[in-house]
Structure formats: structure tokens, C-alpha cells
Amino acid sequence: MARATACRSLGIALALALATAACGRDGGDSAPPERGDRAVARVDGRTIWTSDVKREAVAQGLIGAGEPLDPSSDLFRQMMDEVIDQKLLAAEATRRKLDKDPLAQRRLDAARDRVLGDMLVERTVSDAVTESNIRGLYEEQQKLARRSEEIRARQIVVATAADAEQVRKLLGTGASFEALAMERSRDAATRFNGGDLGYFTTDIMPEAYEAALKDAKKGQLIGPIPVEGGFALVRVEDVREEQPIPLDAARPQIVRFLTYDRIRDLLEKLRAKAKVEALIKPEAGAKKPTPPADAPKAPPAAQPQTPAAKGARS
């Protein structure tokens, strides 16, 4: 609720800014501001376009920047009513000369700075985050990535070493590993898929598994291995070179990295050219600001993949 209120306040400030700017225009809003734009309402002769309504929905976090908004939907009607209200409030504020108040001028200037800054960032990012750049960074990082061997295996976890030996004997007589896993395994995570662990590199496994599977060969039955909850018999299904993360899976992280990288580069250049003076000094012992938690430190394709990511592959 607080976020929505803040967004509405910003929307009103922007509407005020637009209203102020409009005072010098002679109804120059008859042409669509964007290709394919459609007029959906008029307030005292001023046109409201579908793009205005979508922008309000994005500002309130109700849709993403690139998501469509159906003009026949209830959400569109709600957002259009809010844009109309903003236009009316802005016009009345101008009539009362609130836009001449020094505090209002500062807030309008701040809103203008924010809008122009956001537009510059959007344009800068759109130039950087292209399909060509995404693929280029992905391919570059794949060349640099170090790949180790990965294993696909199945397991049956039982309570005691004696139980494991009994299962081993049954396997020796031709019993199905998958059926025995479903019937006897104590591991709830893998029991009902025939004990399948998927593909993994041994370094992400518990120590006992890592040691036992270090030089494993395809088709080998290993164990019993002492593990949490008992003893495991592990059958190696396949051994192969570690597979790269697919481009589609890496894309969101690459886009985020390119975005941060380009914005950081832009700000560094602007600060280098500008004369910036801090008029207050940091307090003694104050901590330096840290980057956002989701700010990528390096191109994601070059980073070690997590156990969760590996387990998702097959």
C-alpha cells in the first residue's frame, strides 16, 4: 500500500510537471506520442493515450515494463481513471498557482531529473542489452569456463551396512535397481524416482560420496557408503564432461550483468567529467555503502554453477 501511495504521489508530481510544460503548447498532443498509440480519453481537450495508462500501471508495479495491458481490462480502466485524476489535480494545482511555490518548483525539478535520468538509463541499457551482446558474452564465458567431469547416478539408502549388502545381492540376481529404490530406500527425495540423483560433479556432494565416486566408471555399483541416515548403494549411470548452462537459463543473469556494467560505466564517465563536491563528511566509523546483493560480480557464465543449477539439468 505504501509503495502504491508513493507511486501515485510521484505520478501526480509528474502530471504537475507535464501540466506546467503544457502551458507553452497549443494543444500539440493530437499526434500519437508512440507508434500504434491510441487515444483513450480527453481531459479539457488534452488527450490521454494508451501509453500514458500503461506507464502508470508500470509505475505502480502492476505490470512489467514490456508487458501488454488490454484496453478492455478492468486494470486498464482503473489506471485510466487514475491518470484522469492526475490530470485534473495538476490542472487545478496550476490554476491555484501552486506550481509557482518554491517547494513545488524543487519537487518538480526533482521529478524532472528522475524522469530524464531514467530515460537516459533506459536508452543506454537498450543499446547494451542486445541479442548480439548477450550471445557474445555467453560464448566468451563458455570459452573461459573450466569444465570438469560430471556423473549421473542412482542411489538406494538403507539403515545398516547389512541391509546394503542384502540389496547388493538382490541386484546381483538381476533385480531392478529402480524398483528396489522405490521399495527399500529411506531417502524421500530420490526414492520415488528410482533413486535418480541426476547429473552432478562430485565436489558438490557430501564428503563420503565425493571420495567414493572420485574415479567412478559408467555401470559401476559402489558402496555401501556411510551417509546421513544410513548407508548408500550408488550405481553410476553415466560419466561425461560437465555440460554448459544453456543460453536461455543464463540469459537473465547476463542481461542483469550487462545492465549493471553499462550503467556503472556511464556513471563513472559522468562523474569523471563533472565537478562533484561533498559538503558533508562521513561520520567516524561509518561503514562504506555496499553494492546491492543482486549486483553481479562477474559475467554469470564464468561463475561456478550451484548444486541446484546442476540438479536441474538432465
XYZ file of C-alpha atoms in Angstrom:
314
model
C 0.000 0.000 0.000
C 2.822 2.405 0.899
C 4.519 1.663 -2.421
C 1.312 2.308 -4.357
C 0.795 5.601 -2.492
C 4.361 6.662 -3.240
C 3.905 5.782 -6.899
C 0.686 7.811 -7.051
C 2.418 10.781 -5.435
C 5.207 10.577 -7.988
C 2.602 10.259 -10.732
C 0.900 13.439 -9.514
C 4.253 15.233 -9.416
C 4.943 14.139 -12.964
C 1.484 15.218 -14.022
C 2.175 18.619 -12.493
C 5.416 18.816 -14.416
C 3.633 17.903 -17.623
C 0.899 20.393 -16.968
C 3.437 23.135 -16.389
C 5.248 22.257 -19.601
C 1.950 22.154 -21.466
C 1.258 25.803 -20.701
C 3.591 26.758 -23.541
C 1.962 24.423 -26.067
C -1.070 24.985 -28.246
C -2.797 21.618 -27.996
C 0.167 19.851 -29.549
C -0.903 16.444 -28.227
C -3.072 15.439 -31.190
C -0.359 13.259 -32.735
C 0.277 9.836 -31.132
C 3.423 10.082 -28.944
C 4.338 6.474 -29.773
C 3.831 4.270 -32.810
C 0.478 2.476 -32.620
C -0.656 4.643 -29.701
C -4.373 5.139 -29.301
C -6.319 7.997 -27.725
C -8.464 6.665 -24.870
C -9.733 9.831 -23.136
C -9.606 13.630 -23.153
C -9.484 15.982 -20.167
C -10.369 19.566 -21.032
C -9.137 18.973 -24.572
C -5.898 17.204 -23.543
C -5.540 13.665 -24.867
C -4.728 10.629 -22.746
C -3.062 7.818 -24.695
C -2.781 4.089 -24.059
C 0.939 4.649 -23.415
C 0.072 7.080 -20.573
C -2.124 4.449 -18.960
C 0.449 1.672 -19.361
C 3.143 3.933 -17.908
C 1.017 4.461 -14.798
C 0.485 0.710 -14.404
C 4.243 0.149 -14.696
C 4.969 2.936 -12.173
C 2.671 1.239 -9.651
C 4.339 -2.122 -10.259
C 1.144 -3.714 -11.577
C 2.727 -4.803 -14.884
C 6.278 -5.118 -16.161
C 7.804 -2.529 -18.483
C 7.366 -4.692 -21.593
C 4.074 -6.371 -20.669
C 0.868 -5.628 -22.588
C -2.174 -4.052 -20.965
C -5.501 -4.840 -22.605
C -7.537 -1.623 -23.066
C -10.719 -3.616 -22.385
C -9.492 -4.886 -18.998
C -10.605 -3.666 -15.570
C -6.979 -2.816 -14.732
C -6.711 -0.536 -17.765
C -9.925 1.243 -16.789
C -8.663 1.663 -13.213
C -5.311 3.065 -14.380
C -7.025 5.361 -16.898
C -9.217 6.789 -14.118
C -6.097 7.454 -12.051
C -4.385 9.218 -14.965
C -7.534 11.351 -15.446
C -7.480 12.221 -11.739
C -3.818 13.197 -12.016
C -4.568 15.490 -14.969
C -7.424 17.136 -13.058
C -5.332 17.589 -9.920
C -2.418 19.004 -11.908
C -4.662 21.442 -13.767
C -6.273 22.640 -10.529
C -2.861 22.988 -8.853
C -1.701 25.127 -11.774
C -4.881 27.224 -11.600
C -4.117 27.883 -7.935
C -0.529 28.759 -8.914
C 0.894 26.038 -6.706
C 3.457 25.405 -9.422
C 4.980 28.806 -8.585
C 5.641 27.822 -4.964
C 9.418 27.348 -4.345
C 8.887 23.976 -2.681
C 6.750 22.828 -5.616
C 9.445 24.011 -8.022
C 12.059 21.930 -6.214
C 9.821 18.848 -6.263
C 9.051 19.374 -9.945
C 12.748 19.738 -10.676
C 13.448 16.506 -8.768
C 10.709 14.689 -10.713
C 12.100 16.029 -13.992
C 15.625 14.922 -13.058
C 14.331 11.450 -12.206
C 12.385 11.097 -15.472
C 15.254 12.328 -17.636
C 17.749 10.151 -15.766
C 15.526 7.105 -16.171
C 15.145 7.809 -19.877
C 18.917 8.074 -20.319
C 19.421 4.809 -18.427
C 16.738 3.065 -20.496
C 18.319 4.233 -23.749
C 21.825 3.332 -22.581
C 20.721 -0.124 -21.450
C 18.772 -0.782 -24.662
C 21.968 -0.103 -26.614
C 23.936 -2.511 -24.410
C 21.471 -5.331 -23.833
C 21.129 -6.615 -27.378
C 20.825 -10.203 -28.539
C 24.247 -9.906 -30.143
C 25.866 -8.732 -26.898
C 24.072 -11.405 -24.856
C 25.245 -14.181 -27.163
C 28.723 -12.693 -27.416
C 29.218 -12.584 -23.646
C 27.755 -16.076 -23.266
C 30.106 -17.545 -25.879
C 33.108 -15.694 -24.459
C 32.455 -17.046 -20.972
C 31.880 -20.564 -22.248
C 35.361 -20.487 -23.791
C 36.841 -19.398 -20.456
C 34.834 -21.803 -18.312
C 36.669 -24.750 -16.791
C 34.675 -27.937 -17.136
C 35.158 -30.983 -15.018
C 33.635 -34.449 -15.220
C 30.076 -34.983 -14.098
C 28.250 -38.134 -13.120
C 24.686 -39.295 -13.293
C 23.877 -41.835 -10.608
C 21.106 -43.575 -8.695
C 21.128 -44.454 -5.010
C 19.417 -46.696 -2.507
C 19.793 -45.612 1.117
C 19.144 -48.245 3.808
C 19.559 -48.307 7.581
C 22.553 -50.617 8.031
C 25.556 -51.957 6.154
C 23.994 -55.433 6.402
C 20.839 -54.148 4.698
C 23.007 -52.644 1.958
C 24.762 -55.974 1.381
C 21.387 -57.688 1.124
C 20.285 -55.172 -1.539
C 23.580 -55.697 -3.366
C 22.906 -59.449 -3.503
C 19.417 -58.862 -4.904
C 20.890 -56.604 -7.585
C 23.372 -59.365 -8.379
C 20.490 -61.725 -9.133
C 19.050 -59.262 -11.678
C 16.610 -57.291 -9.514
C 15.710 -53.823 -10.802
C 17.658 -51.027 -9.124
C 14.774 -48.588 -9.651
C 12.230 -50.997 -8.151
C 14.428 -51.692 -5.114
C 14.957 -47.936 -4.615
C 11.193 -47.371 -4.528
C 10.666 -50.362 -2.238
C 13.573 -50.048 0.217
C 15.306 -46.660 0.040
C 14.975 -44.363 3.057
C 15.811 -41.225 1.043
C 12.488 -39.443 0.458
C 13.993 -37.051 -2.106
C 15.034 -39.792 -4.555
C 13.074 -42.874 -3.547
C 10.089 -42.336 -5.833
C 12.120 -41.546 -8.943
C 14.086 -44.776 -8.747
C 16.896 -43.239 -6.705
C 17.899 -40.854 -9.523
C 20.356 -38.163 -8.384
C 20.582 -36.547 -11.817
C 23.873 -35.200 -13.147
C 26.333 -33.683 -10.664
C 30.022 -33.022 -10.114
C 31.484 -34.829 -7.122
C 32.707 -31.612 -5.486
C 29.123 -30.601 -4.624
C 28.388 -33.902 -2.889
C 28.936 -34.793 0.787
C 32.477 -35.948 1.558
C 31.637 -39.653 1.649
C 30.091 -39.548 -1.821
C 32.916 -37.417 -3.207
C 35.580 -39.876 -2.048
C 33.701 -42.977 -3.218
C 32.765 -41.586 -6.644
C 36.071 -39.867 -7.434
C 37.175 -42.396 -10.087
C 33.760 -43.946 -10.805
C 33.072 -45.626 -14.146
C 29.814 -45.973 -16.030
C 27.843 -49.026 -14.884
C 29.784 -49.390 -11.632
C 27.961 -50.249 -8.381
C 29.615 -48.521 -5.430
C 29.041 -48.921 -1.704
C 27.819 -49.261 0.838
C 28.808 -45.653 1.560
C 28.178 -44.359 5.100
C 25.829 -41.384 4.709
C 23.452 -39.380 6.837
C 20.549 -41.654 7.660
C 22.324 -44.952 6.952
C 24.283 -46.495 4.094
C 24.001 -45.868 0.356
C 24.482 -48.106 -2.644
C 25.184 -45.983 -5.715
C 25.007 -47.101 -9.335
C 26.795 -44.893 -11.886
C 24.518 -44.378 -14.886
C 26.746 -42.104 -16.961
C 30.021 -40.167 -16.880
C 30.513 -37.175 -19.185
C 32.139 -33.778 -19.477
C 30.254 -31.167 -17.489
C 27.626 -29.572 -19.710
C 27.458 -25.787 -20.077
C 24.465 -23.927 -18.701
C 22.059 -23.295 -21.636
C 21.872 -19.756 -23.000
C 18.186 -19.425 -22.085
C 18.952 -20.305 -18.458
C 21.916 -17.890 -18.341
C 20.107 -15.066 -20.166
C 18.510 -13.304 -17.124
C 21.855 -13.144 -15.305
C 23.685 -11.969 -18.427
C 21.082 -9.240 -19.001
C 21.467 -8.110 -15.395
C 25.255 -8.073 -15.688
C 25.206 -6.071 -18.949
C 22.732 -3.634 -17.394
C 24.803 -3.030 -14.245
C 28.003 -2.872 -16.259
C 26.727 -0.257 -18.709
C 25.109 1.908 -16.020
C 28.244 1.751 -13.870
C 30.377 2.717 -16.872
C 28.070 5.622 -17.720
C 28.117 6.972 -14.161
C 31.902 6.647 -13.873
C 32.346 8.690 -17.064
C 29.858 11.341 -15.956
C 31.484 11.672 -12.532
C 34.938 11.906 -14.114
C 33.818 14.874 -16.245
C 31.821 16.635 -13.523
C 32.965 18.619 -10.516
C 31.298 16.865 -7.584
C 31.885 18.263 -4.097
C 30.584 16.548 -0.970
C 29.786 19.268 1.553
C 29.356 16.879 4.472
C 31.913 14.479 5.872
C 31.135 10.857 6.773
C 30.861 10.159 10.478
C 33.811 8.460 12.134
C 33.449 4.703 11.938
C 30.645 4.873 9.379
C 30.531 1.887 7.061
C 31.006 2.376 3.351
C 27.903 1.658 1.261
C 27.853 -1.836 -0.232
C 26.573 -2.746 -3.700
C 23.105 -4.317 -3.989
C 23.019 -8.016 -3.096
C 21.998 -8.931 -6.634
C 24.701 -6.882 -8.341
C 26.715 -9.395 -10.398
C 30.445 -9.501 -9.644
C 31.420 -11.219 -12.898
C 29.689 -12.466 -16.051
C 27.448 -15.288 -14.792
C 28.503 -17.853 -17.386
C 32.003 -17.829 -15.883
C 30.834 -18.350 -12.329
C 30.784 -21.846 -10.790
C 27.357 -23.402 -11.120
C 25.460 -24.176 -7.950
C 24.278 -27.642 -6.906
C 20.710 -26.529 -7.512
C 21.525 -25.486 -11.071
C 23.319 -28.763 -11.716
C 20.494 -30.815 -10.284
C 18.086 -29.099 -12.633
C 19.918 -30.435 -15.681
C 19.450 -33.899 -17.080
